[in-house]
Amino acid sequence: MQLGTRWGFGTALPAALPAAAEVPVREVEAVRELSFSAAELSHWRWTLTYLEGRPHLELEDGTLLVLNPDGSAASVTEPGAPDPDDDW
């Protein structure tokens, strides 16, 4: 595993973030803004890590966004749902 970077919910996206992740990140944020207050969300962070060379983005509520191997699309796993990359 390689650590990428962390940034705040709703803030400018880091330059290291793959372009294919930008739209899904903002879509997840838009949905969360409907359910949580700005004060709650101001403390949330995204974490970008690389597992087996693939970018994985996790929001503090447990939302997981994973880019496919060629980096052209992303899948989103909601909190509490099984991680599609888990082999068990």
mmCIF file of N, CA, C and O in Angstrom, residues 7-80:
data_model
loop_
_atom_site.group_PDB
_atom_site.id
_atom_site.type_symbol
_atom_site.label_atom_id
_atom_site.label_comp_id
_atom_site.label_asym_id
_atom_site.label_seq_id
_atom_site.Cartn_x
_atom_site.Cartn_y
_atom_site.Cartn_z
ATOM 1 N N TRP A 7 -7.391 15.265 2.073
ATOM 2 C CA TRP A 7 -7.898 16.618 1.883
ATOM 3 C C TRP A 7 -9.294 16.718 2.470
ATOM 4 O O TRP A 7 -9.974 15.717 2.689
ATOM 5 N N GLY A 8 -9.724 17.926 2.736
ATOM 6 C CA GLY A 8 -11.001 18.155 3.377
ATOM 7 C C GLY A 8 -12.184 18.019 2.429
ATOM 8 O O GLY A 8 -12.096 18.310 1.232
ATOM 9 N N PHE A 9 -13.293 17.580 2.994
ATOM 10 C CA PHE A 9 -14.558 17.459 2.273
ATOM 11 C C PHE A 9 -14.916 18.815 1.662
ATOM 12 O O PHE A 9 -14.895 19.843 2.332
ATOM 13 N N GLY A 10 -15.207 18.835 0.379
ATOM 14 C CA GLY A 10 -15.655 20.050 -0.298
ATOM 15 C C GLY A 10 -14.571 21.052 -0.634
ATOM 16 O O GLY A 10 -14.857 22.109 -1.182
ATOM 17 N N THR A 11 -13.324 20.734 -0.332
ATOM 18 C CA THR A 11 -12.231 21.655 -0.633
ATOM 19 C C THR A 11 -11.655 21.345 -2.009
ATOM 20 O O THR A 11 -12.075 20.397 -2.676
ATOM 21 N N ALA A 12 -10.660 22.132 -2.410
ATOM 22 C CA ALA A 12 -10.010 21.909 -3.701
ATOM 23 C C ALA A 12 -9.418 20.502 -3.744
ATOM 24 O O ALA A 12 -8.850 20.020 -2.761
ATOM 25 N N LEU A 13 -9.571 19.851 -4.878
ATOM 26 C CA LEU A 13 -9.060 18.493 -5.039
ATOM 27 C C LEU A 13 -7.553 18.529 -5.263
ATOM 28 O O LEU A 13 -7.043 19.425 -5.943
ATOM 29 N N PRO A 14 -6.835 17.567 -4.701
ATOM 30 C CA PRO A 14 -5.376 17.554 -4.859
ATOM 31 C C PRO A 14 -4.965 17.235 -6.292
ATOM 32 O O PRO A 14 -5.668 16.516 -7.011
ATOM 33 N N ALA A 15 -3.826 17.762 -6.681
ATOM 34 C CA ALA A 15 -3.310 17.521 -8.036
ATOM 35 C C ALA A 15 -3.042 16.043 -8.280
ATOM 36 O O ALA A 15 -3.131 15.574 -9.416
ATOM 37 N N ALA A 16 -2.751 15.284 -7.223
ATOM 38 C CA ALA A 16 -2.453 13.851 -7.359
ATOM 39 C C ALA A 16 -3.696 13.015 -7.651
ATOM 40 O O ALA A 16 -3.585 11.852 -8.017
ATOM 41 N N LEU A 17 -4.876 13.602 -7.513
ATOM 42 C CA LEU A 17 -6.111 12.853 -7.723
ATOM 43 C C LEU A 17 -6.304 12.559 -9.210
ATOM 44 O O LEU A 17 -6.273 13.469 -10.037
ATOM 45 N N PRO A 18 -6.500 11.280 -9.569
ATOM 46 C CA PRO A 18 -6.740 10.948 -10.978
ATOM 47 C C PRO A 18 -7.997 11.663 -11.498
ATOM 48 O O PRO A 18 -8.999 11.788 -10.781
ATOM 49 N N ALA A 19 -7.948 12.123 -12.726
ATOM 50 C CA ALA A 19 -9.050 12.886 -13.321
ATOM 51 C C ALA A 19 -10.373 12.129 -13.283
ATOM 52 O O ALA A 19 -11.427 12.734 -13.073
ATOM 53 N N ALA A 20 -10.343 10.813 -13.448
ATOM 54 C CA ALA A 20 -11.578 10.020 -13.463
ATOM 55 C C ALA A 20 -12.284 10.024 -12.110
ATOM 56 O O ALA A 20 -13.460 9.684 -12.028
ATOM 57 N N ALA A 21 -11.598 10.409 -11.050
ATOM 58 C CA ALA A 21 -12.196 10.419 -9.713
ATOM 59 C C ALA A 21 -12.878 11.736 -9.379
ATOM 60 O O ALA A 21 -13.669 11.800 -8.439
ATOM 61 N N GLU A 22 -12.619 12.776 -10.122
ATOM 62 C CA GLU A 22 -13.133 14.102 -9.774
ATOM 63 C C GLU A 22 -14.657 14.152 -9.731
ATOM 64 O O GLU A 22 -15.239 14.608 -8.746
ATOM 65 N N VAL A 23 -15.316 13.691 -10.765
ATOM 66 C CA VAL A 23 -16.783 13.740 -10.814
ATOM 67 C C VAL A 23 -17.403 12.852 -9.732
ATOM 68 O O VAL A 23 -18.274 13.310 -8.996
ATOM 69 N N PRO A 24 -16.965 11.595 -9.570
ATOM 70 C CA PRO A 24 -17.555 10.781 -8.501
ATOM 71 C C PRO A 24 -17.342 11.371 -7.105
ATOM 72 O O PRO A 24 -18.236 11.294 -6.261
ATOM 73 N N VAL A 25 -16.186 11.968 -6.841
ATOM 74 C CA VAL A 25 -15.944 12.594 -5.538
ATOM 75 C C VAL A 25 -16.973 13.692 -5.304
ATOM 76 O O VAL A 25 -17.613 13.756 -4.248
ATOM 77 N N ARG A 26 -17.173 14.547 -6.270
ATOM 78 C CA ARG A 26 -18.122 15.656 -6.114
ATOM 79 C C ARG A 26 -19.560 15.146 -6.008
ATOM 80 O O ARG A 26 -20.377 15.727 -5.290
ATOM 81 N N GLU A 27 -19.887 14.055 -6.698
ATOM 82 C CA GLU A 27 -21.235 13.479 -6.587
ATOM 83 C C GLU A 27 -21.482 12.935 -5.186
ATOM 84 O O GLU A 27 -22.551 13.146 -4.613
ATOM 85 N N VAL A 28 -20.500 12.240 -4.620
ATOM 86 C CA VAL A 28 -20.624 11.731 -3.249
ATOM 87 C C VAL A 28 -20.797 12.905 -2.288
ATOM 88 O O VAL A 28 -21.650 12.878 -1.401
ATOM 89 N N GLU A 29 -20.005 13.938 -2.462
ATOM 90 C CA GLU A 29 -20.108 15.102 -1.588
ATOM 91 C C GLU A 29 -21.481 15.757 -1.685
ATOM 92 O O GLU A 29 -22.063 16.152 -0.665
ATOM 93 N N ALA A 30 -22.021 15.855 -2.881
ATOM 94 C CA ALA A 30 -23.348 16.469 -3.060
ATOM 95 C C ALA A 30 -24.423 15.683 -2.314
ATOM 96 O O ALA A 30 -25.311 16.275 -1.684
ATOM 97 N N VAL A 31 -24.351 14.368 -2.345
ATOM 98 C CA VAL A 31 -25.322 13.529 -1.633
ATOM 99 C C VAL A 31 -25.164 13.708 -0.124
ATOM 100 O O VAL A 31 -26.152 13.835 0.606
ATOM 101 N N ARG A 32 -23.928 13.739 0.363
ATOM 102 C CA ARG A 32 -23.704 13.890 1.804
ATOM 103 C C ARG A 32 -24.176 15.260 2.300
ATOM 104 O O ARG A 32 -24.639 15.382 3.430
ATOM 105 N N GLU A 33 -24.072 16.270 1.466
ATOM 106 C CA GLU A 33 -24.515 17.614 1.861
ATOM 107 C C GLU A 33 -26.016 17.666 2.123
ATOM 108 O O GLU A 33 -26.486 18.545 2.835
ATOM 109 N N LEU A 34 -26.770 16.730 1.567
ATOM 110 C CA LEU A 34 -28.210 16.677 1.799
ATOM 111 C C LEU A 34 -28.548 16.055 3.154
ATOM 112 O O LEU A 34 -29.636 16.286 3.681
ATOM 113 N N SER A 35 -27.638 15.273 3.707
ATOM 114 C CA SER A 35 -27.914 14.527 4.933
ATOM 115 C C SER A 35 -27.197 15.035 6.179
ATOM 116 O O SER A 35 -27.563 14.667 7.282
ATOM 117 N N PHE A 36 -26.164 15.837 5.991
ATOM 118 C CA PHE A 36 -25.357 16.284 7.125
ATOM 119 C C PHE A 36 -25.219 17.800 7.097
ATOM 120 O O PHE A 36 -25.261 18.417 6.034
ATOM 121 N N SER A 37 -24.996 18.376 8.266
ATOM 122 C CA SER A 37 -24.828 19.828 8.356
ATOM 123 C C SER A 37 -23.435 20.226 7.889
ATOM 124 O O SER A 37 -22.503 19.416 7.893
ATOM 125 N N ALA A 38 -23.298 21.480 7.513
ATOM 126 C CA ALA A 38 -21.998 21.998 7.097
ATOM 127 C C ALA A 38 -20.982 21.868 8.225
ATOM 128 O O ALA A 38 -19.803 21.586 7.986
ATOM 129 N N ALA A 39 -21.438 22.051 9.469
ATOM 130 C CA ALA A 39 -20.532 21.924 10.617
ATOM 131 C C ALA A 39 -19.998 20.501 10.736
ATOM 132 O O ALA A 39 -18.810 20.294 11.013
ATOM 133 N N GLU A 40 -20.856 19.498 10.536
ATOM 134 C CA GLU A 40 -20.414 18.106 10.594
ATOM 135 C C GLU A 40 -19.422 17.812 9.460
ATOM 136 O O GLU A 40 -18.372 17.216 9.678
ATOM 137 N N LEU A 41 -19.769 18.240 8.266
ATOM 138 C CA LEU A 41 -18.953 17.931 7.092
ATOM 139 C C LEU A 41 -17.612 18.649 7.107
ATOM 140 O O LEU A 41 -16.655 18.187 6.479
ATOM 141 N N SER A 42 -17.517 19.749 7.817
ATOM 142 C CA SER A 42 -16.270 20.517 7.828
ATOM 143 C C SER A 42 -15.119 19.732 8.465
ATOM 144 O O SER A 42 -13.960 20.061 8.255
ATOM 145 N N HIS A 43 -15.428 18.682 9.219
ATOM 146 C CA HIS A 43 -14.393 17.875 9.869
ATOM 147 C C HIS A 43 -14.058 16.609 9.086
ATOM 148 O O HIS A 43 -13.129 15.897 9.448
ATOM 149 N N TRP A 44 -14.816 16.314 8.038
ATOM 150 C CA TRP A 44 -14.588 15.088 7.264
ATOM 151 C C TRP A 44 -13.412 15.262 6.316
ATOM 152 O O TRP A 44 -13.162 16.342 5.791
ATOM 153 N N ARG A 45 -12.718 14.171 6.069
ATOM 154 C CA ARG A 45 -11.574 14.160 5.158
ATOM 155 C C ARG A 45 -11.679 12.973 4.202
ATOM 156 O O ARG A 45 -12.241 11.943 4.531
ATOM 157 N N TRP A 46 -11.134 13.164 3.034
ATOM 158 C CA TRP A 46 -10.926 12.085 2.076
ATOM 159 C C TRP A 46 -9.494 11.591 2.257
ATOM 160 O O TRP A 46 -8.589 12.385 2.549
ATOM 161 N N THR A 47 -9.267 10.303 2.029
ATOM 162 C CA THR A 47 -7.925 9.728 2.029
ATOM 163 C C THR A 47 -7.729 8.991 0.711
ATOM 164 O O THR A 47 -8.537 8.134 0.354
ATOM 165 N N LEU A 48 -6.679 9.338 0.012
ATOM 166 C CA LEU A 48 -6.311 8.670 -1.237
ATOM 167 C C LEU A 48 -5.131 7.755 -0.956
ATOM 168 O O LEU A 48 -4.095 8.203 -0.457
ATOM 169 N N THR A 49 -5.300 6.468 -1.206
ATOM 170 C CA THR A 49 -4.213 5.497 -1.091
ATOM 171 C C THR A 49 -4.170 4.676 -2.367
ATOM 172 O O THR A 49 -5.116 4.678 -3.157
ATOM 173 N N TYR A 50 -3.085 3.992 -2.560
ATOM 174 C CA TYR A 50 -2.932 3.124 -3.719
ATOM 175 C C TYR A 50 -2.743 1.698 -3.231
ATOM 176 O O TYR A 50 -1.824 1.413 -2.477
ATOM 177 N N LEU A 51 -3.635 0.811 -3.631
ATOM 178 C CA LEU A 51 -3.546 -0.597 -3.296
ATOM 179 C C LEU A 51 -3.345 -1.363 -4.588
ATOM 180 O O LEU A 51 -4.165 -1.267 -5.506
ATOM 181 N N GLU A 52 -2.251 -2.075 -4.654
ATOM 182 C CA GLU A 52 -1.887 -2.807 -5.871
ATOM 183 C C GLU A 52 -1.900 -1.886 -7.085
ATOM 184 O O GLU A 52 -2.325 -2.260 -8.177
ATOM 185 N N GLY A 53 -1.463 -0.656 -6.878
ATOM 186 C CA GLY A 53 -1.359 0.305 -7.961
ATOM 187 C C GLY A 53 -2.652 1.006 -8.329
ATOM 188 O O GLY A 53 -2.663 1.885 -9.182
ATOM 189 N N ARG A 54 -3.771 0.635 -7.676
ATOM 190 C CA ARG A 54 -5.071 1.244 -7.986
ATOM 191 C C ARG A 54 -5.432 2.288 -6.936
ATOM 192 O O ARG A 54 -5.309 2.034 -5.742
ATOM 193 N N PRO A 55 -5.916 3.447 -7.377
ATOM 194 C CA PRO A 55 -6.315 4.471 -6.411
ATOM 195 C C PRO A 55 -7.597 4.076 -5.681
ATOM 196 O O PRO A 55 -8.566 3.643 -6.301
ATOM 197 N N HIS A 56 -7.572 4.201 -4.365
ATOM 198 C CA HIS A 56 -8.733 3.984 -3.503
ATOM 199 C C HIS A 56 -8.942 5.274 -2.709
ATOM 200 O O HIS A 56 -8.006 5.762 -2.088
ATOM 201 N N LEU A 57 -10.143 5.792 -2.742
ATOM 202 C CA LEU A 57 -10.455 7.005 -1.993
ATOM 203 C C LEU A 57 -11.493 6.653 -0.949
ATOM 204 O O LEU A 57 -12.517 6.047 -1.276
ATOM 205 N N GLU A 58 -11.223 7.028 0.294
ATOM 206 C CA GLU A 58 -12.178 6.734 1.355
ATOM 207 C C GLU A 58 -12.538 8.022 2.087
ATOM 208 O O GLU A 58 -11.672 8.793 2.480
ATOM 209 N N LEU A 59 -13.837 8.214 2.243
ATOM 210 C CA LEU A 59 -14.360 9.342 3.000
ATOM 211 C C LEU A 59 -14.534 8.881 4.440
ATOM 212 O O LEU A 59 -14.758 7.702 4.704
ATOM 213 N N GLU A 60 -14.467 9.786 5.382
ATOM 214 C CA GLU A 60 -14.518 9.412 6.795
ATOM 215 C C GLU A 60 -15.799 8.709 7.219
ATOM 216 O O GLU A 60 -15.818 8.053 8.248
ATOM 217 N N ASP A 61 -16.865 8.793 6.428
ATOM 218 C CA ASP A 61 -18.089 8.062 6.786
ATOM 219 C C ASP A 61 -18.042 6.617 6.308
ATOM 220 O O ASP A 61 -18.971 5.857 6.536
ATOM 221 N N GLY A 62 -16.947 6.222 5.650
ATOM 222 C CA GLY A 62 -16.800 4.854 5.173
ATOM 223 C C GLY A 62 -17.079 4.670 3.695
ATOM 224 O O GLY A 62 -16.922 3.577 3.167
ATOM 225 N N THR A 63 -17.488 5.726 3.010
ATOM 226 C CA THR A 63 -17.693 5.637 1.563
ATOM 227 C C THR A 63 -16.359 5.325 0.905
ATOM 228 O O THR A 63 -15.345 5.953 1.209
ATOM 229 N N LEU A 64 -16.364 4.347 0.001
ATOM 230 C CA LEU A 64 -15.155 3.942 -0.713
ATOM 231 C C LEU A 64 -15.370 4.141 -2.207
ATOM 232 O O LEU A 64 -16.361 3.682 -2.766
ATOM 233 N N LEU A 65 -14.437 4.825 -2.828
ATOM 234 C CA LEU A 65 -14.471 5.073 -4.264
ATOM 235 C C LEU A 65 -13.209 4.451 -4.845
ATOM 236 O O LEU A 65 -12.102 4.769 -4.398
ATOM 237 N N VAL A 66 -13.369 3.514 -5.787
ATOM 238 C CA VAL A 66 -12.237 2.792 -6.362
ATOM 239 C C VAL A 66 -12.268 2.948 -7.876
ATOM 240 O O VAL A 66 -13.302 2.723 -8.507
ATOM 241 N N LEU A 67 -11.124 3.325 -8.428
ATOM 242 C CA LEU A 67 -11.019 3.410 -9.887
ATOM 243 C C LEU A 67 -10.752 2.032 -10.459
ATOM 244 O O LEU A 67 -10.049 1.223 -9.852
ATOM 245 N N ASN A 68 -11.302 1.774 -11.650
ATOM 246 C CA ASN A 68 -11.040 0.492 -12.301
ATOM 247 C C ASN A 68 -9.569 0.445 -12.735
ATOM 248 O O ASN A 68 -8.884 1.465 -12.704
ATOM 249 N N PRO A 69 -9.058 -0.714 -13.115
ATOM 250 C CA PRO A 69 -7.621 -0.842 -13.393
ATOM 251 C C PRO A 69 -7.066 0.133 -14.425
ATOM 252 O O PRO A 69 -5.931 0.577 -14.290
ATOM 253 N N ASP A 70 -7.838 0.495 -15.435
ATOM 254 C CA ASP A 70 -7.294 1.432 -16.429
ATOM 255 C C ASP A 70 -7.559 2.892 -16.055
ATOM 256 O O ASP A 70 -7.157 3.808 -16.767
ATOM 257 N N GLY A 71 -8.216 3.128 -14.915
ATOM 258 C CA GLY A 71 -8.424 4.485 -14.424
ATOM 259 C C GLY A 71 -9.496 5.277 -15.136
ATOM 260 O O GLY A 71 -9.636 6.473 -14.933
ATOM 261 N N SER A 72 -10.312 4.616 -15.954
ATOM 262 C CA SER A 72 -11.294 5.343 -16.763
ATOM 263 C C SER A 72 -12.640 5.532 -16.069
ATOM 264 O O SER A 72 -13.443 6.343 -16.519
ATOM 265 N N ALA A 73 -12.914 4.787 -15.015
ATOM 266 C CA ALA A 73 -14.207 4.882 -14.330
ATOM 267 C C ALA A 73 -14.020 4.519 -12.864
ATOM 268 O O ALA A 73 -13.030 3.904 -12.482
ATOM 269 N N ALA A 74 -15.015 4.900 -12.066
ATOM 270 C CA ALA A 74 -14.940 4.638 -10.630
ATOM 271 C C ALA A 74 -16.194 3.923 -10.159
ATOM 272 O O ALA A 74 -17.277 4.129 -10.696
ATOM 273 N N SER A 75 -16.026 3.088 -9.129
ATOM 274 C CA SER A 75 -17.181 2.481 -8.470
ATOM 275 C C SER A 75 -17.228 3.033 -7.053
ATOM 276 O O SER A 75 -16.198 3.293 -6.445
ATOM 277 N N VAL A 76 -18.442 3.219 -6.550
ATOM 278 C CA VAL A 76 -18.635 3.756 -5.213
ATOM 279 C C VAL A 76 -19.318 2.704 -4.357
ATOM 280 O O VAL A 76 -20.331 2.129 -4.750
ATOM 281 N N THR A 77 -18.743 2.437 -3.187
ATOM 282 C CA THR A 77 -19.330 1.529 -2.217
ATOM 283 C C THR A 77 -19.756 2.352 -1.018
ATOM 284 O O THR A 77 -18.944 3.066 -0.427
ATOM 285 N N GLU A 78 -21.034 2.268 -0.695
ATOM 286 C CA GLU A 78 -21.585 3.048 0.417
ATOM 287 C C GLU A 78 -21.146 2.457 1.754
ATOM 288 O O GLU A 78 -20.812 1.279 1.842
ATOM 289 N N PRO A 79 -21.161 3.272 2.813
ATOM 290 C CA PRO A 79 -20.775 2.786 4.134
ATOM 291 C C PRO A 79 -21.596 1.557 4.530
ATOM 292 O O PRO A 79 -22.798 1.504 4.290
ATOM 293 N N GLY A 80 -20.906 0.569 5.092
ATOM 294 C CA GLY A 80 -21.577 -0.641 5.542
ATOM 295 C C GLY A 80 -21.716 -1.710 4.473
ATOM 296 O O GLY A 80 -21.975 -2.866 4.785
#
